[in-house]
Amino acid sequence: MIKFTKLTTVVAVALVAMPAMAQNVQSPSKGLYRLIDNSDGYFNVRDNVVMIEGEDDIKACRFGLTPEFFAAYGAGDAAGIEVNQPEVVCASITEFNVVDTAAEINDTAELYNFIDNSEAYVNVTQNIVMIEGESDIEFCHFDLSDEYFAAVAGNDDAAMAANQPKVTCVPFADVSK
């Protein structure tokens, strides 16, 4: 009976403590959860940056996840979790500068539509994504800097303009020569 009581007490304490810890790591924006949950898909652009194809928008999100955060979380170290708390910052692709090339994608509206209507997409290497559209395959280089995400987080219009992401796409035919 004593073992059962101790086990019950430990489980009860753990159940009370864990939700508080879990709340600490969730994004303050329930919109991000909904964006991911209701998305048509997502792909890795580069380390810590994921492009999420939502129902109404396509966003690049920098998650800011580090091994230190996971170590603190795994150890139940509340102070370590707080110090290493990841900052999630998302930016709409409508804010990107799309370079006009021989590709089918030459502006943000075309980029949005190409991804939205795509069959599939996959990260090829750091910052380069292959997107299989309805009538063509494009390789796109996404130049998304940490400085841009910091500017978005700080609502710094001047820094956002100075670090505006640039997307350059190349048709499959020009890659596979």
PDB file of C-alpha atoms in Angstrom:
ATOM      1  CA  MET A   1       0.000   0.000   0.000  1.00  0.00           C
ATOM      2  CA  ILE A   2       2.869   2.385   0.771  1.00  0.00           C
ATOM      3  CA  LYS A   3       4.463   1.721  -2.647  1.00  0.00           C
ATOM      4  CA  PHE A   4       1.126   2.329  -4.357  1.00  0.00           C
ATOM      5  CA  THR A   5       0.636   5.612  -2.468  1.00  0.00           C
ATOM      6  CA  LYS A   6       4.164   6.785  -3.304  1.00  0.00           C
ATOM      7  CA  LEU A   7       3.713   5.844  -6.960  1.00  0.00           C
ATOM      8  CA  THR A   8       0.351   7.592  -7.097  1.00  0.00           C
ATOM      9  CA  THR A   9       1.867  10.703  -5.504  1.00  0.00           C
ATOM     10  CA  VAL A  10       4.811  10.716  -7.940  1.00  0.00           C
ATOM     11  CA  VAL A  11       2.510  10.271 -10.947  1.00  0.00           C
ATOM     12  CA  ALA A  12       0.144  13.000  -9.710  1.00  0.00           C
ATOM     13  CA  VAL A  13       3.034  15.427  -9.156  1.00  0.00           C
ATOM     14  CA  ALA A  14       4.437  14.615 -12.602  1.00  0.00           C
ATOM     15  CA  LEU A  15       1.069  15.187 -14.263  1.00  0.00           C
ATOM     16  CA  VAL A  16       0.700  18.535 -12.536  1.00  0.00           C
ATOM     17  CA  ALA A  17       4.274  19.638 -13.316  1.00  0.00           C
ATOM     18  CA  MET A  18       4.472  18.503 -16.940  1.00  0.00           C
ATOM     19  CA  PRO A  19       1.645  20.627 -18.368  1.00  0.00           C
ATOM     20  CA  ALA A  20       3.244  23.720 -16.826  1.00  0.00           C
ATOM     21  CA  MET A  21       6.557  22.813 -18.426  1.00  0.00           C
ATOM     22  CA  ALA A  22       4.883  21.960 -21.739  1.00  0.00           C
ATOM     23  CA  GLN A  23       3.105  25.314 -21.788  1.00  0.00           C
ATOM     24  CA  ASN A  24       6.477  26.987 -21.514  1.00  0.00           C
ATOM     25  CA  VAL A  25       7.686  25.539 -24.812  1.00  0.00           C
ATOM     26  CA  GLN A  26       4.595  26.110 -26.896  1.00  0.00           C
ATOM     27  CA  SER A  27       4.537  29.047 -29.228  1.00  0.00           C
ATOM     28  CA  PRO A  28       2.514  31.916 -27.802  1.00  0.00           C
ATOM     29  CA  SER A  29       0.700  31.954 -31.134  1.00  0.00           C
ATOM     30  CA  LYS A  30      -1.984  29.344 -31.546  1.00  0.00           C
ATOM     31  CA  GLY A  31      -2.014  30.538 -35.160  1.00  0.00           C
ATOM     32  CA  LEU A  32       1.323  28.790 -35.747  1.00  0.00           C
ATOM     33  CA  TYR A  33      -0.069  25.498 -34.475  1.00  0.00           C
ATOM     34  CA  ARG A  34      -3.107  25.888 -36.740  1.00  0.00           C
ATOM     35  CA  LEU A  35      -0.880  26.830 -39.691  1.00  0.00           C
ATOM     36  CA  ILE A  36       1.093  23.597 -39.292  1.00  0.00           C
ATOM     37  CA  ASP A  37      -1.888  21.421 -38.392  1.00  0.00           C
ATOM     38  CA  ASN A  38      -3.993  22.604 -41.354  1.00  0.00           C
ATOM     39  CA  SER A  39      -1.115  22.874 -43.810  1.00  0.00           C
ATOM     40  CA  ASP A  40      -1.003  21.200 -47.195  1.00  0.00           C
ATOM     41  CA  GLY A  41       2.657  20.467 -46.570  1.00  0.00           C
ATOM     42  CA  TYR A  42       5.993  21.851 -45.465  1.00  0.00           C
ATOM     43  CA  PHE A  43       9.626  21.551 -46.389  1.00  0.00           C
ATOM     44  CA  ASN A  44      12.977  22.340 -44.883  1.00  0.00           C
ATOM     45  CA  VAL A  45      14.675  25.344 -46.478  1.00  0.00           C
ATOM     46  CA  ARG A  46      17.766  25.416 -44.299  1.00  0.00           C
ATOM     47  CA  ASP A  47      18.893  24.743 -40.764  1.00  0.00           C
ATOM     48  CA  ASN A  48      16.025  25.748 -38.430  1.00  0.00           C
ATOM     49  CA  VAL A  49      13.880  27.219 -41.252  1.00  0.00           C
ATOM     50  CA  VAL A  50      10.768  25.469 -42.561  1.00  0.00           C
ATOM     51  CA  MET A  51       8.427  26.664 -45.323  1.00  0.00           C
ATOM     52  CA  ILE A  52       4.809  25.908 -44.374  1.00  0.00           C
ATOM     53  CA  GLU A  53       2.085  25.842 -47.016  1.00  0.00           C
ATOM     54  CA  GLY A  54      -0.980  26.961 -45.099  1.00  0.00           C
ATOM     55  CA  GLU A  55      -4.545  27.274 -46.295  1.00  0.00           C
ATOM     56  CA  ASP A  56      -4.348  31.050 -46.807  1.00  0.00           C
ATOM     57  CA  ASP A  57      -0.633  31.843 -46.782  1.00  0.00           C
ATOM     58  CA  ILE A  58       2.774  30.280 -47.242  1.00  0.00           C
ATOM     59  CA  LYS A  59       5.253  31.191 -44.537  1.00  0.00           C
ATOM     60  CA  ALA A  60       8.908  30.635 -43.818  1.00  0.00           C
ATOM     61  CA  CYS A  61       9.311  29.989 -40.106  1.00  0.00           C
ATOM     62  CA  ARG A  62      12.581  30.086 -38.190  1.00  0.00           C
ATOM     63  CA  PHE A  63      12.234  27.887 -35.126  1.00  0.00           C
ATOM     64  CA  GLY A  64      15.399  28.754 -33.209  1.00  0.00           C
ATOM     65  CA  LEU A  65      15.693  25.248 -31.753  1.00  0.00           C
ATOM     66  CA  THR A  66      18.999  24.299 -30.109  1.00  0.00           C
ATOM     67  CA  PRO A  67      20.450  21.149 -28.520  1.00  0.00           C
ATOM     68  CA  GLU A  68      20.707  23.115 -25.246  1.00  0.00           C
ATOM     69  CA  PHE A  69      16.944  23.621 -25.195  1.00  0.00           C
ATOM     70  CA  PHE A  70      16.320  19.891 -25.615  1.00  0.00           C
ATOM     71  CA  ALA A  71      18.925  19.013 -22.970  1.00  0.00           C
ATOM     72  CA  ALA A  72      17.267  21.382 -20.487  1.00  0.00           C
ATOM     73  CA  TYR A  73      13.810  20.099 -21.368  1.00  0.00           C
ATOM     74  CA  GLY A  74      14.924  16.469 -21.030  1.00  0.00           C
ATOM     75  CA  ALA A  75      16.464  17.213 -17.642  1.00  0.00           C
ATOM     76  CA  GLY A  76      13.380  19.084 -16.445  1.00  0.00           C
ATOM     77  CA  ASP A  77      15.561  22.168 -15.890  1.00  0.00           C
ATOM     78  CA  ALA A  78      13.038  25.035 -15.832  1.00  0.00           C
ATOM     79  CA  ALA A  79      15.766  27.712 -15.679  1.00  0.00           C
ATOM     80  CA  GLY A  80      17.624  26.083 -18.591  1.00  0.00           C
ATOM     81  CA  ILE A  81      14.409  25.873 -20.588  1.00  0.00           C
ATOM     82  CA  GLU A  82      13.765  29.568 -19.997  1.00  0.00           C
ATOM     83  CA  VAL A  83      17.311  30.594 -20.979  1.00  0.00           C
ATOM     84  CA  ASN A  84      17.239  28.454 -24.135  1.00  0.00           C
ATOM     85  CA  GLN A  85      13.607  29.080 -25.048  1.00  0.00           C
ATOM     86  CA  PRO A  86      13.327  28.969 -28.850  1.00  0.00           C
ATOM     87  CA  GLU A  87      11.887  31.986 -30.587  1.00  0.00           C
ATOM     88  CA  VAL A  88       9.634  31.109 -33.515  1.00  0.00           C
ATOM     89  CA  VAL A  89       9.430  33.822 -36.170  1.00  0.00           C
ATOM     90  CA  CYS A  90       7.393  33.457 -39.366  1.00  0.00           C
ATOM     91  CA  ALA A  91       7.349  35.605 -42.490  1.00  0.00           C
ATOM     92  CA  SER A  92       4.994  35.406 -45.446  1.00  0.00           C
ATOM     93  CA  ILE A  93       6.539  34.656 -48.843  1.00  0.00           C
ATOM     94  CA  THR A  94       4.631  37.666 -50.134  1.00  0.00           C
ATOM     95  CA  GLU A  95       7.389  39.751 -48.510  1.00  0.00           C
ATOM     96  CA  PHE A  96      10.177  38.044 -50.496  1.00  0.00           C
ATOM     97  CA  ASN A  97      11.945  39.451 -53.547  1.00  0.00           C
ATOM     98  CA  VAL A  98      11.669  36.949 -56.416  1.00  0.00           C
ATOM     99  CA  VAL A  99      14.339  37.415 -59.092  1.00  0.00           C
ATOM    100  CA  ASP A 100      13.025  37.627 -62.665  1.00  0.00           C
ATOM    101  CA  THR A 101      14.705  34.785 -64.599  1.00  0.00           C
ATOM    102  CA  ALA A 102      13.848  32.306 -67.372  1.00  0.00           C
ATOM    103  CA  ALA A 103      11.906  30.339 -64.764  1.00  0.00           C
ATOM    104  CA  GLU A 104       8.136  30.083 -64.580  1.00  0.00           C
ATOM    105  CA  ILE A 105       8.423  31.784 -61.176  1.00  0.00           C
ATOM    106  CA  ASN A 106       9.273  35.490 -61.525  1.00  0.00           C
ATOM    107  CA  ASP A 107       7.384  37.265 -58.740  1.00  0.00           C
ATOM    108  CA  THR A 108       5.872  36.518 -55.353  1.00  0.00           C
ATOM    109  CA  ALA A 109       2.409  35.770 -56.756  1.00  0.00           C
ATOM    110  CA  GLU A 110       3.894  33.194 -59.146  1.00  0.00           C
ATOM    111  CA  LEU A 111       5.995  31.704 -56.328  1.00  0.00           C
ATOM    112  CA  TYR A 112       2.925  31.431 -54.112  1.00  0.00           C
ATOM    113  CA  ASN A 113       0.840  29.835 -56.879  1.00  0.00           C
ATOM    114  CA  PHE A 114       3.625  27.458 -57.923  1.00  0.00           C
ATOM    115  CA  ILE A 115       4.031  26.148 -54.360  1.00  0.00           C
ATOM    116  CA  ASP A 116       0.279  26.159 -53.700  1.00  0.00           C
ATOM    117  CA  ASN A 117      -0.450  24.112 -56.847  1.00  0.00           C
ATOM    118  CA  SER A 118       2.639  21.923 -56.611  1.00  0.00           C
ATOM    119  CA  GLU A 119       2.643  18.143 -56.647  1.00  0.00           C
ATOM    120  CA  ALA A 120       5.596  17.890 -54.248  1.00  0.00           C
ATOM    121  CA  TYR A 121       8.653  19.694 -52.908  1.00  0.00           C
ATOM    122  CA  VAL A 122      11.847  18.658 -51.195  1.00  0.00           C
ATOM    123  CA  ASN A 123      14.986  20.260 -49.806  1.00  0.00           C
ATOM    124  CA  VAL A 124      17.933  19.485 -52.107  1.00  0.00           C
ATOM    125  CA  THR A 125      20.620  21.172 -50.052  1.00  0.00           C
ATOM    126  CA  GLN A 126      20.984  24.156 -47.730  1.00  0.00           C
ATOM    127  CA  ASN A 127      18.650  26.912 -49.092  1.00  0.00           C
ATOM    128  CA  ILE A 128      17.776  25.022 -52.319  1.00  0.00           C
ATOM    129  CA  VAL A 129      14.388  23.389 -52.828  1.00  0.00           C
ATOM    130  CA  MET A 130      13.067  21.354 -55.754  1.00  0.00           C
ATOM    131  CA  ILE A 131       9.397  22.100 -56.419  1.00  0.00           C
ATOM    132  CA  GLU A 132       7.375  19.897 -58.753  1.00  0.00           C
ATOM    133  CA  GLY A 133       4.722  22.128 -60.246  1.00  0.00           C
ATOM    134  CA  GLU A 134       1.793  21.200 -62.441  1.00  0.00           C
ATOM    135  CA  SER A 135       3.709  21.714 -65.696  1.00  0.00           C
ATOM    136  CA  ASP A 136       7.362  22.151 -64.732  1.00  0.00           C
ATOM    137  CA  ILE A 137       9.942  21.397 -62.078  1.00  0.00           C
ATOM    138  CA  GLU A 138      11.833  24.341 -60.599  1.00  0.00           C
ATOM    139  CA  PHE A 139      14.857  24.529 -58.324  1.00  0.00           C
ATOM    140  CA  CYS A 140      14.617  27.588 -56.087  1.00  0.00           C
ATOM    141  CA  HIS A 141      17.317  29.157 -53.949  1.00  0.00           C
ATOM    142  CA  PHE A 142      15.837  30.816 -50.850  1.00  0.00           C
ATOM    143  CA  ASP A 143      18.202  33.410 -49.391  1.00  0.00           C
ATOM    144  CA  LEU A 144      16.679  33.742 -45.908  1.00  0.00           C
ATOM    145  CA  SER A 145      19.038  35.244 -43.343  1.00  0.00           C
ATOM    146  CA  ASP A 146      18.828  35.145 -39.570  1.00  0.00           C
ATOM    147  CA  GLU A 147      19.103  38.954 -39.716  1.00  0.00           C
ATOM    148  CA  TYR A 148      15.821  39.086 -41.621  1.00  0.00           C
ATOM    149  CA  PHE A 149      14.030  36.942 -39.038  1.00  0.00           C
ATOM    150  CA  ALA A 150      15.491  39.107 -36.245  1.00  0.00           C
ATOM    151  CA  ALA A 151      14.180  42.202 -38.047  1.00  0.00           C
ATOM    152  CA  VAL A 152      10.720  40.616 -38.369  1.00  0.00           C
ATOM    153  CA  ALA A 153      10.743  39.711 -34.665  1.00  0.00           C
ATOM    154  CA  GLY A 154      11.699  43.279 -33.781  1.00  0.00           C
ATOM    155  CA  ASN A 155       9.286  44.909 -36.267  1.00  0.00           C
ATOM    156  CA  ASP A 156      12.279  46.776 -37.702  1.00  0.00           C
ATOM    157  CA  ASP A 157      11.125  47.902 -41.160  1.00  0.00           C
ATOM    158  CA  ALA A 158      14.528  49.283 -42.169  1.00  0.00           C
ATOM    159  CA  ALA A 159      16.321  46.049 -41.241  1.00  0.00           C
ATOM    160  CA  MET A 160      13.613  43.989 -42.957  1.00  0.00           C
ATOM    161  CA  ALA A 161      14.130  45.985 -46.156  1.00  0.00           C
ATOM    162  CA  ALA A 162      17.927  45.709 -45.917  1.00  0.00           C
ATOM    163  CA  ASN A 163      17.747  41.935 -45.378  1.00  0.00           C
ATOM    164  CA  GLN A 164      14.741  41.141 -47.575  1.00  0.00           C
ATOM    165  CA  PRO A 165      14.794  37.475 -48.616  1.00  0.00           C
ATOM    166  CA  LYS A 166      15.636  36.812 -52.240  1.00  0.00           C
ATOM    167  CA  VAL A 167      14.355  33.801 -54.176  1.00  0.00           C
ATOM    168  CA  THR A 168      15.933  32.726 -57.465  1.00  0.00           C
ATOM    169  CA  CYS A 169      14.341  29.866 -59.382  1.00  0.00           C
ATOM    170  CA  VAL A 170      15.753  27.848 -62.273  1.00  0.00           C
ATOM    171  CA  PRO A 171      13.718  25.499 -64.485  1.00  0.00           C
ATOM    172  CA  PHE A 172      14.644  21.810 -64.507  1.00  0.00           C
ATOM    173  CA  ALA A 173      15.687  22.035 -68.182  1.00  0.00           C
ATOM    174  CA  ASP A 174      18.413  24.554 -67.281  1.00  0.00           C
ATOM    175  CA  VAL A 175      19.698  22.412 -64.407  1.00  0.00           C
ATOM    176  CA  SER A 176      19.820  19.057 -66.188  1.00  0.00           C
ATOM    177  CA  LYS A 177      21.833  20.046 -69.288  1.00  0.00           C
TER     178      LYS A 177
END
